CSV table of C-alpha atoms in Angstrom, one decimal:
chain,number,residue,atom,x,y,z
P,1,MET,CA,128.5,77.8,67.0
P,2,ASN,CA,131.1,77.3,69.6
P,3,GLU,CA,132.7,81.0,69.4
P,4,ALA,CA,130.9,83.7,71.7
P,5,ARG,CA,131.8,86.2,68.4
P,6,ILE,CA,132.8,85.8,64.9
P,7,THR,CA,134.4,88.0,62.5
P,8,ARG,CA,132.0,87.6,59.1
P,9,GLY,CA,133.5,90.6,56.6
P,10,THR,CA,133.4,93.8,58.8
P,11,ALA,CA,130.4,92.7,60.8
P,12,ASP,CA,130.7,90.9,64.3
P,13,VAL,CA,128.0,88.0,65.0
P,14,VAL,CA,127.2,88.2,68.4
P,15,SER,CA,125.9,84.5,69.6
P,16,THR,CA,124.0,83.1,72.5
P,17,HIS,CA,127.3,81.7,74.3
P,18,SER,CA,128.5,85.5,75.0
P,19,VAL,CA,125.1,86.7,76.1
P,20,PHE,CA,123.7,84.0,78.1
P,21,GLY,CA,120.6,84.2,80.1
P,22,ALA,CA,120.0,87.7,78.8
P,23,PRO,CA,116.8,88.8,77.1
P,24,CYS,CA,117.8,89.0,73.1
P,25,TRP,CA,114.7,89.5,71.5
P,26,VAL,CA,110.8,89.8,71.3
P,27,SER,CA,108.7,88.4,69.0
P,28,LEU,CA,105.1,88.1,67.8
P,29,THR,CA,103.1,85.2,66.9
P,30,SER,CA,100.4,86.3,64.4
P,31,ARG,CA,97.7,85.1,62.2
P,32,ASP,CA,98.0,87.6,59.1
P,33,LEU,CA,101.1,89.0,58.4
P,34,GLU,CA,99.9,91.7,56.3
P,35,ALA,CA,97.5,92.9,58.4
P,36,THR,CA,99.9,93.1,61.3
P,37,GLN,CA,102.4,95.1,59.5
P,38,GLU,CA,99.5,97.6,58.7
P,39,PHE,CA,98.8,97.8,62.2
P,40,TYR,CA,102.1,98.0,63.9
P,41,THR,CA,103.0,100.5,61.2
P,42,ALA,CA,100.3,102.6,61.7
P,43,VAL,CA,100.7,102.6,65.7
P,44,LEU,CA,104.5,102.5,66.0
P,45,GLY,CA,105.6,103.9,62.7
P,46,TRP,CA,107.7,100.6,62.1
P,47,ARG,CA,109.2,99.5,58.8
P,48,TRP,CA,109.7,96.1,57.5
P,49,ARG,CA,112.5,93.8,56.1
P,50,PRO,CA,112.7,90.2,55.4
P,51,ALA,CA,113.8,88.0,58.0
P,52,LYS,CA,116.5,85.1,57.7
P,53,LEU,CA,113.9,82.5,58.5
P,54,GLY,CA,111.9,82.7,55.6
P,55,GLU,CA,108.5,83.8,54.0
P,56,PRO,CA,106.0,83.9,57.2
P,57,PHE,CA,108.5,85.9,59.1
P,58,ARG,CA,109.6,90.1,59.2
P,59,ILE,CA,111.5,92.1,61.0
P,60,ALA,CA,110.1,95.4,62.1
P,61,LEU,CA,112.9,98.5,62.1
P,62,ALA,CA,112.2,101.6,64.2
P,63,GLN,CA,114.7,104.3,62.8
P,64,ARG,CA,116.5,101.6,60.9
P,65,VAL,CA,117.5,99.6,64.3
P,66,PRO,CA,115.9,96.0,64.6
P,67,VAL,CA,112.9,96.2,67.0
P,68,ALA,CA,111.3,92.8,66.9
P,69,GLY,CA,110.0,89.6,65.0
P,70,ILE,CA,106.8,89.0,63.6
P,71,ALA,CA,106.0,85.2,62.9
P,72,ALA,CA,102.8,84.2,60.8
P,73,VAL,CA,102.7,81.1,62.4
P,74,ALA,CA,100.0,81.0,65.0
P,75,SER,CA,97.5,78.9,62.9
P,76,MET,CA,100.3,76.7,61.3
P,77,TRP,CA,101.5,75.9,64.5
P,78,GLN,CA,98.5,76.1,66.8
P,79,MET,CA,99.8,78.6,68.8
P,80,ALA,CA,98.4,81.8,70.9
P,81,VAL,CA,98.8,85.1,69.5
P,82,ALA,CA,101.0,86.5,71.9
P,83,TRP,CA,104.0,88.9,72.1
P,84,THR,CA,106.9,87.0,73.6
P,85,PRO,CA,110.5,87.7,75.2
P,86,TYR,CA,113.3,85.2,74.2
P,87,PHE,CA,116.4,84.9,76.1
P,88,ALA,CA,119.7,83.7,75.0
P,89,VAL,CA,121.0,80.4,76.0
P,90,PRO,CA,124.1,78.6,75.4
P,91,SER,CA,122.0,74.9,74.9
P,92,ALA,CA,118.4,75.0,74.3
P,93,ASP,CA,118.2,71.4,74.9
P,94,GLU,CA,119.6,72.0,78.5
P,95,ALA,CA,117.5,75.3,79.3
P,96,VAL,CA,114.3,73.1,78.4
P,97,ALA,CA,115.4,70.3,80.6
P,98,ARG,CA,116.1,73.1,83.7
P,99,VAL,CA,112.7,74.7,82.9
P,100,GLN,CA,111.0,71.0,83.5
P,101,GLU,CA,112.9,70.2,86.4
P,102,ARG,CA,111.6,73.3,87.9
P,103,GLY,CA,108.0,72.7,87.4
P,104,GLY,CA,107.6,74.7,84.0
P,105,THR,CA,106.6,73.4,80.7
P,106,ALA,CA,107.7,73.0,77.5
P,107,ALA,CA,105.0,74.1,74.6
P,108,VAL,CA,107.0,74.4,71.1
P,109,GLY,CA,110.6,72.8,70.5
P,110,PRO,CA,113.3,73.5,70.4
P,111,LEU,CA,113.0,73.6,66.9
P,112,SER,CA,115.6,74.2,64.5
P,113,LEU,CA,115.3,77.8,63.0
P,114,PRO,CA,118.6,78.5,61.3
P,115,PRO,CA,120.9,80.1,62.1
P,116,GLY,CA,119.8,78.6,65.8
P,117,ARG,CA,117.5,76.9,67.8
P,118,ALA,CA,114.6,78.3,69.7
P,119,ALA,CA,112.0,76.9,72.4
P,120,LEU,CA,108.7,78.3,73.6
P,121,LEU,CA,108.2,77.5,77.2
P,122,ALA,CA,106.5,78.6,80.5
P,123,ASP,CA,107.5,79.0,84.0
P,124,ARG,CA,105.7,77.0,86.9
P,125,ASP,CA,103.1,80.3,87.2
P,126,GLY,CA,102.2,79.7,83.6
P,127,ALA,CA,103.8,83.0,82.1
P,128,THR,CA,105.0,82.2,78.5
P,129,PHE,CA,108.7,83.3,77.2
P,130,GLY,CA,111.0,81.7,74.8
P,131,ILE,CA,114.6,80.7,74.5
P,132,TRP,CA,117.2,81.2,71.8
P,133,GLU,CA,120.4,79.3,70.9
P,134,GLY,CA,122.8,80.5,68.0
P,135,GLU,CA,123.4,83.7,66.4
P,136,LEU,CA,121.8,86.9,67.1
P,137,ILE,CA,120.4,89.6,64.8
P,138,SER,CA,122.7,91.8,63.4
P,139,ASN,CA,123.9,94.6,65.4
P,140,TRP,CA,122.4,93.1,68.2
P,141,GLU,CA,124.4,95.2,71.0
P,142,THR,CA,122.7,98.1,69.3
P,143,TRP,CA,119.3,96.6,69.7
P,144,ARG,CA,120.3,95.9,73.7
P,145,ARG,CA,121.0,99.7,74.4
P,146,ALA,CA,119.0,101.9,72.1
P,147,ALA,CA,116.1,99.8,70.6
P,148,PRO,CA,112.8,101.2,72.3
P,149,THR,CA,112.0,97.9,73.7
P,150,PHE,CA,111.7,96.5,77.4
P,151,ILE,CA,110.2,93.4,79.3
P,152,ARG,CA,108.5,93.2,82.6
P,153,LEU,CA,107.0,90.1,84.5
P,154,HIS,CA,103.9,90.4,86.1
P,155,THR,CA,103.8,87.4,88.5
P,156,ARG,CA,102.6,86.0,91.8
P,157,ASP,CA,105.6,86.4,93.7
P,158,ALA,CA,108.6,88.2,92.0
P,159,PHE,CA,111.4,86.8,94.4
P,160,ASP,CA,110.1,83.1,93.5
P,161,ALA,CA,110.2,83.9,89.9
P,162,ALA,CA,113.8,85.3,90.2
P,163,MET,CA,114.9,82.0,91.7
P,164,PHE,CA,113.4,80.1,88.9
P,165,TYR,CA,114.6,82.0,86.3
P,166,GLY,CA,118.0,82.3,87.8
P,167,GLU,CA,118.4,78.8,88.2
P,168,VAL,CA,117.3,78.2,84.1
P,169,PHE,CA,119.7,81.2,83.1
P,170,ASP,CA,122.6,81.1,85.5
P,171,TRP,CA,121.4,84.8,86.7
P,172,ALA,CA,124.1,85.9,89.4
P,173,SER,CA,126.1,82.5,89.0
P,174,GLU,CA,129.9,82.9,89.4
P,175,ARG,CA,129.9,82.8,85.2
P,176,PRO,CA,131.9,85.6,83.5
P,177,GLY,CA,129.3,87.8,81.8
P,178,CYS,CA,126.0,86.7,83.5
P,179,CYS,CA,123.1,88.9,84.3
P,180,GLU,CA,123.1,90.7,87.6
P,181,VAL,CA,120.1,90.5,89.7
P,182,HIS,CA,119.3,93.3,92.0
P,183,TYR,CA,116.2,94.3,94.4
P,184,GLU,CA,115.1,97.4,94.2
P,185,GLY,CA,111.5,99.2,95.5
P,186,GLY,CA,110.2,95.7,95.8
P,187,GLU,CA,110.9,94.6,92.4
P,188,VAL,CA,113.6,92.3,91.0
P,189,VAL,CA,115.7,94.2,88.3
P,190,LEU,CA,117.9,92.5,85.9
P,191,ARG,CA,121.0,93.7,84.1
P,192,SER,CA,123.5,92.6,81.8
P,193,GLY,CA,126.6,94.6,80.9
P,194,GLY,CA,125.2,97.2,83.3
P,195,ASP,CA,122.0,97.9,81.0
P,196,VAL,CA,118.5,97.2,82.9
P,197,VAL,CA,117.2,94.5,80.5
P,198,ALA,CA,114.2,93.5,82.6
P,199,ARG,CA,112.2,93.6,85.8
P,200,ILE,CA,110.0,91.4,87.8
P,201,GLU,CA,107.2,92.3,90.0
P,202,SER,CA,104.4,90.7,92.3
P,203,GLY,CA,100.7,90.9,92.3
P,204,ALA,CA,99.8,88.7,89.4
P,205,LEU,CA,97.0,86.2,90.2
P,206,GLY,CA,97.3,82.6,89.2
P,207,ALA,CA,93.2,81.7,88.5
P,208,ALA,CA,92.7,85.7,87.3
P,209,PRO,CA,90.1,85.1,84.3
P,210,ASP,CA,91.5,88.6,82.7
P,211,PRO,CA,95.1,87.7,80.9
P,212,THR,CA,96.4,91.1,81.9
P,213,ILE,CA,96.3,90.1,85.4
P,214,ARG,CA,97.4,86.3,85.0
P,215,PRO,CA,101.2,86.0,85.1
P,216,HIS,CA,102.6,87.1,82.1
P,217,TRP,CA,105.6,88.9,80.6
P,218,GLN,CA,104.8,92.3,79.0
P,219,VAL,CA,106.4,93.7,76.0
P,220,HIS,CA,106.9,97.6,76.2
P,221,PHE,CA,107.9,99.9,73.4
P,222,ALA,CA,108.9,103.4,74.0
P,223,VAL,CA,107.0,106.1,71.8
P,224,ALA,CA,107.0,109.8,71.6
P,225,ASP,CA,103.4,110.2,72.2
P,226,VAL,CA,101.5,107.6,73.9
P,227,ALA,CA,98.1,109.4,73.2
P,228,GLU,CA,98.3,109.4,69.7
P,229,CYS,CA,99.3,105.5,69.8
P,230,MET,CA,95.9,105.0,71.4
P,231,ARG,CA,94.3,106.9,69.0
P,232,ALA,CA,96.1,104.8,66.1
P,233,ALA,CA,95.0,101.6,67.6
P,234,GLU,CA,91.6,102.0,67.8
P,235,LEU,CA,91.5,103.6,64.3
P,236,HIS,CA,93.1,100.5,63.1
P,237,GLY,CA,91.0,97.9,64.7
P,238,GLY,CA,92.8,97.6,68.1
P,239,SER,CA,91.6,98.4,71.3
P,240,VAL,CA,92.8,100.1,74.7
P,241,LEU,CA,92.9,97.9,77.9
P,242,SER,CA,94.1,100.6,80.2
P,243,LYS,CA,96.0,103.8,80.2
P,244,GLY,CA,97.8,106.4,82.2
P,245,SER,CA,99.4,109.8,81.6
P,246,GLU,CA,102.8,108.2,80.5
P,247,GLU,CA,102.0,104.5,79.1
P,248,ALA,CA,99.1,102.3,78.2
P,249,VAL,CA,98.1,98.7,77.4
P,250,LEU,CA,97.0,98.2,73.8
P,251,ARG,CA,95.7,95.3,72.1
P,252,ASP,CA,96.0,94.4,68.5
P,253,PRO,CA,93.3,93.4,66.0
P,254,ASP,CA,94.3,89.6,66.4
P,255,GLY,CA,94.1,90.0,70.2
P,256,ALA,CA,98.2,90.6,71.2
P,257,GLN,CA,98.8,92.7,74.1
P,258,PHE,CA,101.3,95.4,74.5
P,259,THR,CA,102.7,98.6,76.0
P,260,VAL,CA,103.7,101.5,74.9
P,261,THR,CA,105.4,103.9,77.7
P,262,SER,CA,106.5,107.4,77.2
P,263,ARG,CA,110.1,107.4,76.0
P,264,ARG,CA,111.0,109.5,79.2
P,265,GLU,CA,109.8,107.0,81.4
P,266,ARG,CA,111.9,104.1,80.1
């Protein structure tokens, strides 16, 4: 798709040509679609609708806003069960080449998943992320500004990571519409269209046995009651990895970890 925005009926379809470099979606690879839906409905109150990609895929809705995707392909594609952020790119092939040139790796793809193409990658410190080329979900701009999602990279060196991702995704370049990068309080803060869309912080240990300490992208969901989410997770087969007054790191029954954060702290 060569146009940044196509009008289809009364709705605008936004493509990755107009929001390149920005986080554009979060997705969970799971083994059991029904069990995954039951857990996240209990913990986060999500509802579900089918996805364009077919039977193994679902779209999660929070107050009717698309929040995340579920792909029950972990066993089929020999992939880890995990939450993964996806970044918008104008060319999946070029993005994969840039990652590999800078010491990262390509795990899966690019794959054709109409209406676009996707790949699963890892940066040079091992943190996994995805890329997406093509049309974004309907009302994507509403998702960016209103949906209760946020991503944070815990990595060895925030400034080195910002250089890696900046070169892959053209952050802070002279291209119109690129993401802005700021350094605030020891963190790298990424903005798209003026909105904070991601943060990068130092401190993760490359050889740590605990996956919550190794470099990784952590997906956060803003909730009204963190304590209630912890209780629901444990009641429905999940576990609490760490907790504080305003957020908690949870693990679903399949092993995927995510963070629930008080809505007022987002």
